[in-house]
Every structure is written in structure tokens, then in C-alpha cells.
mmCIF file with all atom_site columns, C-alpha atoms in Angstrom:
data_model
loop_
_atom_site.group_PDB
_atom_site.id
_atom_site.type_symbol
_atom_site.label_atom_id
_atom_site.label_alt_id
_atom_site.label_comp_id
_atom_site.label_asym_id
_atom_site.label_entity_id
_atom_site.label_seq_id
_atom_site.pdbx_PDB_ins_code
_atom_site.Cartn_x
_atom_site.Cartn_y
_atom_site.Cartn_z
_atom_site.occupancy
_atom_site.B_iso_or_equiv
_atom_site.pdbx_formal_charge
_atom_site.auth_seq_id
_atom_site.auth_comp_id
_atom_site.auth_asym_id
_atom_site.auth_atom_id
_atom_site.pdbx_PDB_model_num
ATOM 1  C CA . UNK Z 1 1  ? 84.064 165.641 47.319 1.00 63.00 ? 11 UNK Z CA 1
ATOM 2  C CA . UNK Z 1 2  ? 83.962 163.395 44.300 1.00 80.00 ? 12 UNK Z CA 1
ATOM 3  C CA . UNK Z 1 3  ? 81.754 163.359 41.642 1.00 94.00 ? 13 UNK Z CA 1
ATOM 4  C CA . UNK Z 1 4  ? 78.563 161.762 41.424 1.00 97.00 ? 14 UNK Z CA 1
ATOM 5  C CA . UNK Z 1 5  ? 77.004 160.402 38.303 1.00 97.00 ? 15 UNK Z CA 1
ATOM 6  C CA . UNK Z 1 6  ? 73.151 160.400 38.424 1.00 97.00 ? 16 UNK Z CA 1
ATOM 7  C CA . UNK Z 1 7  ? 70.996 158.122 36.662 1.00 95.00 ? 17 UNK Z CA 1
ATOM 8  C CA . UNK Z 1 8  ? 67.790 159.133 35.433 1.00 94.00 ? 18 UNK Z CA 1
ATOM 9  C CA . UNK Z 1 9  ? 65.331 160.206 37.590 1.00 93.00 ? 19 UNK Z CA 1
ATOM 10 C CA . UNK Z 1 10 ? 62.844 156.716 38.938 1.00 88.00 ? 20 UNK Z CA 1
ATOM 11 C CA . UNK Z 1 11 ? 59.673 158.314 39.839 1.00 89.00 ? 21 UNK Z CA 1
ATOM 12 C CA . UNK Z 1 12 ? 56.748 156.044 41.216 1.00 78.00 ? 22 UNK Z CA 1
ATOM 13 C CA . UNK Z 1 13 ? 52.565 156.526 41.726 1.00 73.00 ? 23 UNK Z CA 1
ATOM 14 C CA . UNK Z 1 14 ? 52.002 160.174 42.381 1.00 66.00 ? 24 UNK Z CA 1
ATOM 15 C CA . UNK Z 1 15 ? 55.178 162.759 42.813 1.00 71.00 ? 25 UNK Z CA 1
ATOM 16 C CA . UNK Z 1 16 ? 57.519 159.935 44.625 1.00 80.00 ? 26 UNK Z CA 1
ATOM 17 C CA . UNK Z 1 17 ? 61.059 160.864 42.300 1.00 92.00 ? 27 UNK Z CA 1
ATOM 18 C CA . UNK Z 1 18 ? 64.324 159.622 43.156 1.00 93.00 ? 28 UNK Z CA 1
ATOM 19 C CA . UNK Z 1 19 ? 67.576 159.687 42.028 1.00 94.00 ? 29 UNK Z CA 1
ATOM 20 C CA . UNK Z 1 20 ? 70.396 157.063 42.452 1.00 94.00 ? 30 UNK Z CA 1
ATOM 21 C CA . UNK Z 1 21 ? 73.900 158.021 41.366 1.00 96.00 ? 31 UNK Z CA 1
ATOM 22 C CA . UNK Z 1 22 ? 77.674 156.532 41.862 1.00 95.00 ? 32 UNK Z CA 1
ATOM 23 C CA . UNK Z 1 23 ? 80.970 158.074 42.176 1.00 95.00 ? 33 UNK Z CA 1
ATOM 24 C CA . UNK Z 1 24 ? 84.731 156.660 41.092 1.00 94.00 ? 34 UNK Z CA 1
ATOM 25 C CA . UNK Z 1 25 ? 84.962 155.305 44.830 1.00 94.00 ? 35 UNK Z CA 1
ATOM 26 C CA . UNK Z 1 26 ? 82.424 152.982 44.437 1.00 90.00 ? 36 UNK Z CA 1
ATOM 27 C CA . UNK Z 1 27 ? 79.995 155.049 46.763 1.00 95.00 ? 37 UNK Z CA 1
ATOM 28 C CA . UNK Z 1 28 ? 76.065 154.998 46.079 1.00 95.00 ? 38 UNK Z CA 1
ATOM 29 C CA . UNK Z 1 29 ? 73.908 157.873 46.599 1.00 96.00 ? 39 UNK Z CA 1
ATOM 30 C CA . UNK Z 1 30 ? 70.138 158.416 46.392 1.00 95.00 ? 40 UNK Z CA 1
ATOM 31 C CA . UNK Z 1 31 ? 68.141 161.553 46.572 1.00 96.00 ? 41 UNK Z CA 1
ATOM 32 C CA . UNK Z 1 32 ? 64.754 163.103 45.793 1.00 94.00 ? 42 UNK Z CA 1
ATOM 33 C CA . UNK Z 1 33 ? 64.804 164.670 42.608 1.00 93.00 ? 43 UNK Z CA 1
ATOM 34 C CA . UNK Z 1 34 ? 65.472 168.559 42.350 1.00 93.00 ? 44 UNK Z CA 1
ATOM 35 C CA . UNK Z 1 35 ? 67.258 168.104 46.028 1.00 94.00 ? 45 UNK Z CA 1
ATOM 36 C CA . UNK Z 1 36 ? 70.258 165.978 44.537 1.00 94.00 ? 46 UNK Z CA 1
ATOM 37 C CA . UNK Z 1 37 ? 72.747 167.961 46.937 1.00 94.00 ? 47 UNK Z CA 1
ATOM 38 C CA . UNK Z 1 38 ? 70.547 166.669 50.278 1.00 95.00 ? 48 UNK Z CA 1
ATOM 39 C CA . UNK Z 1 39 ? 71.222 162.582 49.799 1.00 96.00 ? 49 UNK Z CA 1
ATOM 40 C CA . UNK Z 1 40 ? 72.039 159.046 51.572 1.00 95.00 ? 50 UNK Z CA 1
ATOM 41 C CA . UNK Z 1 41 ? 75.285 157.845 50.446 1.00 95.00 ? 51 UNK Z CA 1
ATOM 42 C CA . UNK Z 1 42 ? 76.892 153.778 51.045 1.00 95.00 ? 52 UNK Z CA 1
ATOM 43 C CA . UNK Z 1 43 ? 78.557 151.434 49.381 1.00 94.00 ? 53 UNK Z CA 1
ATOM 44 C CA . UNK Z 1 44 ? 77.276 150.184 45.911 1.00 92.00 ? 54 UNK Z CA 1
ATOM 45 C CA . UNK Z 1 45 ? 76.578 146.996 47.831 1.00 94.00 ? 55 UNK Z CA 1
ATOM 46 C CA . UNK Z 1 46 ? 74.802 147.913 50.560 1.00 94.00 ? 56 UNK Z CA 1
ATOM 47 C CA . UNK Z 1 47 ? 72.503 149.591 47.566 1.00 91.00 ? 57 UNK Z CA 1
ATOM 48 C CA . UNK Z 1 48 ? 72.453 146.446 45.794 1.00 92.00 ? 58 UNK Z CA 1
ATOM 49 C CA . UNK Z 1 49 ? 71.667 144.302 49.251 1.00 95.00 ? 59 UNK Z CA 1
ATOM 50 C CA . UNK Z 1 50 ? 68.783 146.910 49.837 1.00 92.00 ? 60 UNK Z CA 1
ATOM 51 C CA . UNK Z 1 51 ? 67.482 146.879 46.537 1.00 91.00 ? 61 UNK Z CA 1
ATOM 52 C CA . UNK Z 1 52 ? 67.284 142.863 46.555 1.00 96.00 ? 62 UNK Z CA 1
ATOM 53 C CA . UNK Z 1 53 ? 66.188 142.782 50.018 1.00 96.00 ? 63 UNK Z CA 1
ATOM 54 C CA . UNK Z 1 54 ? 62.827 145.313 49.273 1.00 93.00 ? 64 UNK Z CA 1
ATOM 55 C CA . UNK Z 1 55 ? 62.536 143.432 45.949 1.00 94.00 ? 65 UNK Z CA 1
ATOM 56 C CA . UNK Z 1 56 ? 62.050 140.181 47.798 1.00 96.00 ? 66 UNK Z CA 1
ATOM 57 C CA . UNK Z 1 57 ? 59.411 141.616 50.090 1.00 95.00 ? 67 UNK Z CA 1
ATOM 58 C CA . UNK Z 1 58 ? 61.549 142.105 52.817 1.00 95.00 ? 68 UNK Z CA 1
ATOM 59 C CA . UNK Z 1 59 ? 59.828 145.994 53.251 1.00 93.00 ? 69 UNK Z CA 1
ATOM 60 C CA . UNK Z 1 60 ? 56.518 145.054 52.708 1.00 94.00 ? 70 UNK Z CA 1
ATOM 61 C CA . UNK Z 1 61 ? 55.512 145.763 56.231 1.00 93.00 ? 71 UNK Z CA 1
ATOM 62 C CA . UNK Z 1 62 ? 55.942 149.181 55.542 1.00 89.00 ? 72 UNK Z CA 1
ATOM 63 C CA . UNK Z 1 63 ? 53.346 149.641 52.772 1.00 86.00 ? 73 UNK Z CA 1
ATOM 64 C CA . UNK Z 1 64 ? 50.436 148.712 55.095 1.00 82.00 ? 74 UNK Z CA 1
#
């Protein structure tokens, strides 16, 4: 298994940390913090897709 490379924990209202982190093969991960070896894992775009896509309200629906 590569390598990942974790940014800084991102940790919202209340105890809601993550963690997102890349490897050398382009791969994206993101995990809860302090459980860094349980994670999701795609393609740096499909982060960057997601990321745009909740940023442009496209996930609202699920905060109600």
C-alpha cells in the first residue's frame, strides 16, 4: 500500500473531525480523525467533483 499524506485535521460544529490525505498515485482518502487506517479512498477528482458539488448546495437535502 502506498503512502498517504494527511492534511490537517478539518473539524466542524461539535466533534465532526476529518481527515483528507493523497498518495503518489493520485488517490484521495478521507477519514475521521484518530481512525485514519478505517477510510474512503478515489481519485483526487472525484474528491474535487464532490467537494464542488456539496459546495454548490448540491447536499443540502441532507442537512434537513
Amino acid at each position: 500500500m502506498t503512502e498517504i499524506q494527511w492534511e490537517e485535521p478539518f473539524c466542524g460544529e461539535g466533534n465532526s473531525c476529518f481527515r483528507i490525505g493523497t498518495d503518489e498515485d493520485g488517490n484521495a482518502y478521507i477519514a475521521v480523525v484518530g481512525q485514519e487506517d478505517r477510510f474512503i479512498t478515489d481519485t483526487r477528482d472525484a474528491l474535487r467533483t464532490m467537494i464542488r458539488d456539496i459546495k454548490a448546495g448540491r447536499a443540502d437535502h441532507l442537512l434537513r
